[in-house]
Amino acid sequence: MLYALICTDKPHSLQLRLDTRPEHVAFLNSLGDRLKAAGPFLDDAGTMTGSLVVIEASNRDEALAVSQEDPYARAGLFESVEIRPWTWAIKNPEAK
């Protein structure tokens, strides 16, 4: 099953995001095929304000564990993390 991790940064935390970004990207890459998509949310000025990460996990608890291992989460960047089951219905490259 796929899960969307919808992460919102704490206000005024851009420097923490930038400082932690290399470890965050390495973590995402370490997920291998379990990672389906990822990228930052932006405000109107183009400043990163959060993250969308779509992962494959057996259940919500596994998705939660992955979200808690993210270096951004460990650094205290996120104000909130919403975990929602998600179906990739359109333009899924793995669909048959």
JSON list of C-alpha atoms in Angstrom, two decimals:
[
{"chain": "A", "resi": 1, "resn": "MET", "atom": "CA", "xyz": [0.00, 0.00, 0.00]},
{"chain": "A", "resi": 2, "resn": "LEU", "atom": "CA", "xyz": [1.13, 3.55, -0.67]},
{"chain": "A", "resi": 3, "resn": "TYR", "atom": "CA", "xyz": [1.17, 6.27, 1.96]},
{"chain": "A", "resi": 4, "resn": "ALA", "atom": "CA", "xyz": [1.52, 10.01, 1.49]},
{"chain": "A", "resi": 5, "resn": "LEU", "atom": "CA", "xyz": [3.52, 11.72, 4.22]},
{"chain": "A", "resi": 6, "resn": "ILE", "atom": "CA", "xyz": [2.37, 15.34, 4.24]},
{"chain": "A", "resi": 7, "resn": "CYS", "atom": "CA", "xyz": [4.86, 17.28, 6.32]},
{"chain": "A", "resi": 8, "resn": "THR", "atom": "CA", "xyz": [4.56, 20.94, 7.30]},
{"chain": "A", "resi": 9, "resn": "ASP", "atom": "CA", "xyz": [7.62, 22.79, 8.53]},
{"chain": "A", "resi": 10, "resn": "LYS", "atom": "CA", "xyz": [7.62, 24.86, 11.70]},
{"chain": "A", "resi": 11, "resn": "PRO", "atom": "CA", "xyz": [7.56, 28.61, 11.00]},
{"chain": "A", "resi": 12, "resn": "HIS", "atom": "CA", "xyz": [10.93, 30.26, 10.46]},
{"chain": "A", "resi": 13, "resn": "SER", "atom": "CA", "xyz": [12.78, 26.95, 10.07]},
{"chain": "A", "resi": 14, "resn": "LEU", "atom": "CA", "xyz": [14.27, 27.30, 6.59]},
{"chain": "A", "resi": 15, "resn": "GLN", "atom": "CA", "xyz": [17.86, 27.26, 7.85]},
{"chain": "A", "resi": 16, "resn": "LEU", "atom": "CA", "xyz": [17.25, 24.02, 9.75]},
{"chain": "A", "resi": 17, "resn": "ARG", "atom": "CA", "xyz": [15.80, 22.53, 6.54]},
{"chain": "A", "resi": 18, "resn": "LEU", "atom": "CA", "xyz": [18.81, 23.63, 4.50]},
{"chain": "A", "resi": 19, "resn": "ASP", "atom": "CA", "xyz": [21.29, 22.38, 7.11]},
{"chain": "A", "resi": 20, "resn": "THR", "atom": "CA", "xyz": [19.62, 18.96, 7.31]},
{"chain": "A", "resi": 21, "resn": "ARG", "atom": "CA", "xyz": [18.81, 18.55, 3.60]},
{"chain": "A", "resi": 22, "resn": "PRO", "atom": "CA", "xyz": [21.85, 16.39, 2.62]},
{"chain": "A", "resi": 23, "resn": "GLU", "atom": "CA", "xyz": [21.02, 13.81, 5.32]},
{"chain": "A", "resi": 24, "resn": "HIS", "atom": "CA", "xyz": [17.32, 13.93, 4.38]},
{"chain": "A", "resi": 25, "resn": "VAL", "atom": "CA", "xyz": [18.07, 13.28, 0.68]},
{"chain": "A", "resi": 26, "resn": "ALA", "atom": "CA", "xyz": [20.45, 10.43, 1.58]},
{"chain": "A", "resi": 27, "resn": "PHE", "atom": "CA", "xyz": [17.74, 8.91, 3.80]},
{"chain": "A", "resi": 28, "resn": "LEU", "atom": "CA", "xyz": [15.16, 9.08, 1.03]},
{"chain": "A", "resi": 29, "resn": "ASN", "atom": "CA", "xyz": [17.59, 7.50, -1.43]},
{"chain": "A", "resi": 30, "resn": "SER", "atom": "CA", "xyz": [18.23, 4.70, 1.09]},
{"chain": "A", "resi": 31, "resn": "LEU", "atom": "CA", "xyz": [14.55, 3.71, 0.87]},
{"chain": "A", "resi": 32, "resn": "GLY", "atom": "CA", "xyz": [15.18, 2.31, -2.62]},
{"chain": "A", "resi": 33, "resn": "ASP", "atom": "CA", "xyz": [12.08, 1.12, -4.45]},
{"chain": "A", "resi": 34, "resn": "ARG", "atom": "CA", "xyz": [9.88, 1.84, -1.40]},
{"chain": "A", "resi": 35, "resn": "LEU", "atom": "CA", "xyz": [10.17, 5.55, -2.23]},
{"chain": "A", "resi": 36, "resn": "LYS", "atom": "CA", "xyz": [7.72, 6.45, -4.99]},
{"chain": "A", "resi": 37, "resn": "ALA", "atom": "CA", "xyz": [7.92, 10.26, -5.04]},
{"chain": "A", "resi": 38, "resn": "ALA", "atom": "CA", "xyz": [9.21, 13.11, -2.91]},
{"chain": "A", "resi": 39, "resn": "GLY", "atom": "CA", "xyz": [9.66, 16.84, -3.00]},
{"chain": "A", "resi": 40, "resn": "PRO", "atom": "CA", "xyz": [9.24, 20.05, -1.05]},
{"chain": "A", "resi": 41, "resn": "PHE", "atom": "CA", "xyz": [6.14, 22.19, -0.74]},
{"chain": "A", "resi": 42, "resn": "LEU", "atom": "CA", "xyz": [6.83, 25.82, -1.64]},
{"chain": "A", "resi": 43, "resn": "ASP", "atom": "CA", "xyz": [5.27, 29.12, -0.66]},
{"chain": "A", "resi": 44, "resn": "ASP", "atom": "CA", "xyz": [4.42, 31.78, -3.24]},
{"chain": "A", "resi": 45, "resn": "ALA", "atom": "CA", "xyz": [8.00, 33.10, -3.10]},
{"chain": "A", "resi": 46, "resn": "GLY", "atom": "CA", "xyz": [9.43, 29.65, -3.87]},
{"chain": "A", "resi": 47, "resn": "THR", "atom": "CA", "xyz": [10.70, 29.00, -0.34]},
{"chain": "A", "resi": 48, "resn": "MET", "atom": "CA", "xyz": [10.50, 25.41, 0.90]},
{"chain": "A", "resi": 49, "resn": "THR", "atom": "CA", "xyz": [7.83, 25.04, 3.61]},
{"chain": "A", "resi": 50, "resn": "GLY", "atom": "CA", "xyz": [7.26, 21.30, 3.93]},
{"chain": "A", "resi": 51, "resn": "SER", "atom": "CA", "xyz": [7.55, 17.95, 2.21]},
{"chain": "A", "resi": 52, "resn": "LEU", "atom": "CA", "xyz": [5.45, 15.42, 0.35]},
{"chain": "A", "resi": 53, "resn": "VAL", "atom": "CA", "xyz": [6.87, 11.91, 0.48]},
{"chain": "A", "resi": 54, "resn": "VAL", "atom": "CA", "xyz": [5.06, 8.94, -1.02]},
{"chain": "A", "resi": 55, "resn": "ILE", "atom": "CA", "xyz": [6.28, 5.55, 0.19]},
{"chain": "A", "resi": 56, "resn": "GLU", "atom": "CA", "xyz": [5.24, 1.95, -0.04]},
{"chain": "A", "resi": 57, "resn": "ALA", "atom": "CA", "xyz": [4.64, 0.37, 3.36]},
{"chain": "A", "resi": 58, "resn": "SER", "atom": "CA", "xyz": [2.84, -2.68, 4.72]},
{"chain": "A", "resi": 59, "resn": "ASN", "atom": "CA", "xyz": [0.67, -0.60, 7.03]},
{"chain": "A", "resi": 60, "resn": "ARG", "atom": "CA", "xyz": [0.29, 2.80, 8.65]},
{"chain": "A", "resi": 61, "resn": "ASP", "atom": "CA", "xyz": [2.57, 1.89, 11.57]},
{"chain": "A", "resi": 62, "resn": "GLU", "atom": "CA", "xyz": [5.40, 1.10, 9.15]},
{"chain": "A", "resi": 63, "resn": "ALA", "atom": "CA", "xyz": [4.80, 4.40, 7.32]},
{"chain": "A", "resi": 64, "resn": "LEU", "atom": "CA", "xyz": [4.88, 6.21, 10.68]},
{"chain": "A", "resi": 65, "resn": "ALA", "atom": "CA", "xyz": [8.18, 4.54, 11.57]},
{"chain": "A", "resi": 66, "resn": "VAL", "atom": "CA", "xyz": [9.71, 5.66, 8.26]},
{"chain": "A", "resi": 67, "resn": "SER", "atom": "CA", "xyz": [8.48, 9.22, 8.84]},
{"chain": "A", "resi": 68, "resn": "GLN", "atom": "CA", "xyz": [10.05, 9.26, 12.30]},
{"chain": "A", "resi": 69, "resn": "GLU", "atom": "CA", "xyz": [13.42, 8.08, 10.94]},
{"chain": "A", "resi": 70, "resn": "ASP", "atom": "CA", "xyz": [13.62, 10.98, 8.48]},
{"chain": "A", "resi": 71, "resn": "PRO", "atom": "CA", "xyz": [16.47, 13.32, 9.49]},
{"chain": "A", "resi": 72, "resn": "TYR", "atom": "CA", "xyz": [14.09, 16.27, 9.11]},
{"chain": "A", "resi": 73, "resn": "ALA", "atom": "CA", "xyz": [11.78, 14.74, 11.72]},
{"chain": "A", "resi": 74, "resn": "ARG", "atom": "CA", "xyz": [14.71, 13.88, 14.00]},
{"chain": "A", "resi": 75, "resn": "ALA", "atom": "CA", "xyz": [15.94, 17.48, 13.75]},
{"chain": "A", "resi": 76, "resn": "GLY", "atom": "CA", "xyz": [12.53, 18.81, 14.82]},
{"chain": "A", "resi": 77, "resn": "LEU", "atom": "CA", "xyz": [11.78, 20.52, 11.51]},
{"chain": "A", "resi": 78, "resn": "PHE", "atom": "CA", "xyz": [8.16, 19.50, 11.19]},
{"chain": "A", "resi": 79, "resn": "GLU", "atom": "CA", "xyz": [5.24, 21.22, 12.86]},
{"chain": "A", "resi": 80, "resn": "SER", "atom": "CA", "xyz": [3.01, 18.36, 11.72]},
{"chain": "A", "resi": 81, "resn": "VAL", "atom": "CA", "xyz": [3.11, 15.11, 9.75]},
{"chain": "A", "resi": 82, "resn": "GLU", "atom": "CA", "xyz": [-0.07, 13.70, 8.27]},
{"chain": "A", "resi": 83, "resn": "ILE", "atom": "CA", "xyz": [0.04, 10.10, 7.05]},
{"chain": "A", "resi": 84, "resn": "ARG", "atom": "CA", "xyz": [-2.64, 9.14, 4.55]},
{"chain": "A", "resi": 85, "resn": "PRO", "atom": "CA", "xyz": [-3.17, 5.98, 2.49]},
{"chain": "A", "resi": 86, "resn": "TRP", "atom": "CA", "xyz": [-2.93, 6.89, -1.17]},
{"chain": "A", "resi": 87, "resn": "THR", "atom": "CA", "xyz": [-3.75, 5.25, -4.49]},
{"chain": "A", "resi": 88, "resn": "TRP", "atom": "CA", "xyz": [-1.67, 6.25, -7.50]},
{"chain": "A", "resi": 89, "resn": "ALA", "atom": "CA", "xyz": [-4.45, 6.14, -10.09]},
{"chain": "A", "resi": 90, "resn": "ILE", "atom": "CA", "xyz": [-3.15, 8.31, -12.94]},
{"chain": "A", "resi": 91, "resn": "LYS", "atom": "CA", "xyz": [0.26, 8.12, -14.67]},
{"chain": "A", "resi": 92, "resn": "ASN", "atom": "CA", "xyz": [1.56, 5.42, -12.35]},
{"chain": "A", "resi": 93, "resn": "PRO", "atom": "CA", "xyz": [4.61, 4.01, -14.17]},
{"chain": "A", "resi": 94, "resn": "GLU", "atom": "CA", "xyz": [4.19, 0.69, -12.32]},
{"chain": "A", "resi": 95, "resn": "ALA", "atom": "CA", "xyz": [0.53, 0.23, -13.34]},
{"chain": "A", "resi": 96, "resn": "LYS", "atom": "CA", "xyz": [-0.18, -2.64, -15.66]}
]
